[in-house]
Amino acid sequence: MPKDLKGRDAPGYGRHVFICGHERPDDASRPSCKKRGSLELLANIKAAAREGGLEDIRIQKSGCLDFCENGIACVVYPRGTWYRLQPEINIKSFIENLKNGTIDSSLLMRFDE
Ligand code: FES
């Protein structure tokens, strides 16, 4: 069976993490995740993931996920777990949860706040 440059023989990841990096102008009617620090958070999470040796988990920037008022928006597939991240989250703990496939319920996106 043919493999790609990383030795994979099939597409896909065990978990795929998208963190919104969208930015809107200052006078926009909706907020945007980049202005809340999403790209810095993404960079820190990716660095921690590399250090933590996360395998089969892809973490990347997304465009607007359309939950802007509840950002920093993050979704993890295949379960479709939605998070509302803050720049000051415990990144080590977030990475551990990704690694173990567990969910930190304190970070889940909610609409009752
Ligand atoms: S700007 Fe991040 S979800 Fe829309």
Coordinates of C-alpha atoms and ligand atoms in Angstrom, one line a residue:
M1 CA 0.0 0.0 0.0
P2 CA 1.5 3.4 -0.9
K3 CA 2.4 5.8 1.9
D4 CA 2.8 9.6 1.9
L5 CA 6.0 11.4 3.0
K6 CA 5.0 11.0 6.7
G7 CA 4.5 7.2 6.3
R8 CA 0.7 7.4 6.3
D9 CA -1.3 5.0 4.2
A10 CA -4.7 6.7 4.6
P11 CA -5.9 10.3 5.0
G12 CA -7.3 11.7 8.3
Y13 CA -6.4 12.2 11.9
G14 CA -7.7 10.6 15.1
R15 CA -8.7 14.1 16.2
H16 CA -8.8 17.3 14.3
V17 CA -8.7 20.6 16.2
F18 CA -9.8 23.9 14.7
I19 CA -9.2 27.2 16.4
C20 CA -10.7 30.3 14.8
G21 CA -8.2 32.8 13.6
H22 CA -10.7 35.2 12.0
E23 CA -10.3 38.9 12.4
R24 CA -12.9 41.6 11.7
P25 CA -12.4 45.4 11.4
D26 CA -12.8 47.4 14.6
D27 CA -16.2 48.8 13.5
A28 CA -17.6 45.4 12.7
S29 CA -21.0 44.4 14.3
R30 CA -19.6 41.1 15.5
P31 CA -16.5 40.3 17.5
S32 CA -13.7 38.2 16.2
C33 CA -11.5 35.6 17.7
K34 CA -8.2 37.0 16.5
K35 CA -8.8 40.1 18.5
R36 CA -9.3 38.0 21.6
G37 CA -5.8 36.5 21.1
S38 CA -6.7 33.3 19.2
L39 CA -3.5 33.2 17.1
E40 CA -1.2 33.5 20.1
L41 CA -3.2 30.9 21.9
L42 CA -3.1 28.6 18.8
A43 CA 0.7 29.0 18.6
N44 CA 1.1 28.2 22.3
I45 CA -1.2 25.1 22.0
K46 CA 0.7 23.9 18.9
A47 CA 4.0 24.3 20.7
A48 CA 2.7 22.4 23.7
A49 CA 1.4 19.7 21.4
R50 CA 4.8 19.3 19.8
E51 CA 6.4 19.1 23.2
G52 CA 3.8 16.7 24.5
G53 CA 4.3 14.4 21.5
L54 CA 0.7 14.4 20.3
E55 CA 0.4 11.9 17.5
D56 CA -2.5 11.6 15.1
I57 CA -3.9 14.9 16.3
R58 CA -3.9 17.9 13.9
I59 CA -4.3 21.4 15.4
Q60 CA -4.8 24.2 13.0
K61 CA -6.3 27.7 12.4
S62 CA -9.7 27.9 10.9
G63 CA -11.7 30.7 9.4
C64 CA -14.8 32.0 11.2
L65 CA -16.7 29.1 12.9
D66 CA -19.7 31.4 13.2
F67 CA -19.9 31.3 17.0
C68 CA -18.1 34.6 17.3
E69 CA -19.9 35.9 20.3
N70 CA -18.7 32.8 22.2
G71 CA -15.1 32.8 21.0
I72 CA -12.4 32.0 21.0
A73 CA -14.2 29.3 19.1
C74 CA -12.6 25.9 18.9
V75 CA -14.1 22.6 17.7
V76 CA -12.6 19.1 17.9
Y77 CA -13.7 16.5 15.5
P78 CA -14.7 13.7 15.0
R79 CA -16.9 14.2 18.1
G80 CA -17.7 17.8 17.3
T81 CA -16.9 19.1 20.8
W82 CA -17.1 22.8 20.9
Y83 CA -15.0 24.9 23.2
R84 CA -14.9 28.5 24.2
L85 CA -11.2 29.1 24.9
Q86 CA -9.6 32.0 26.8
P87 CA -6.0 33.1 26.3
E88 CA -5.2 32.1 29.9
I89 CA -6.5 28.5 29.8
N90 CA -4.3 25.8 31.2
I91 CA -2.7 24.7 27.9
K92 CA -1.0 21.7 29.5
S93 CA -4.4 20.4 30.7
F94 CA -6.0 21.1 27.4
I95 CA -3.3 19.1 25.6
E96 CA -3.7 16.2 28.1
N97 CA -7.4 16.1 27.4
L98 CA -6.8 16.0 23.7
K99 CA -4.3 13.3 24.1
N100 CA -6.6 11.2 26.3
G101 CA -9.8 11.9 24.3
T102 CA -11.4 13.4 27.4
I103 CA -13.3 16.6 27.7
D104 CA -12.7 19.5 30.0
S105 CA -16.3 20.5 30.7
S106 CA -15.2 23.9 32.1
L107 CA -14.1 24.9 28.6
L108 CA -17.2 23.8 26.8
M109 CA -19.0 26.4 24.8
R110 CA -22.3 27.4 26.5
F111 CA -25.0 29.8 25.6
D112 CA -26.3 30.5 29.1
E113 CA -23.5 32.9 30.2
Ligands
FES1 S1 -14.7 35.1 14.5 FE1 -14.2 33.3 15.5 S2 -16.0 32.2 15.4 FE2 -16.4 33.9 14.2

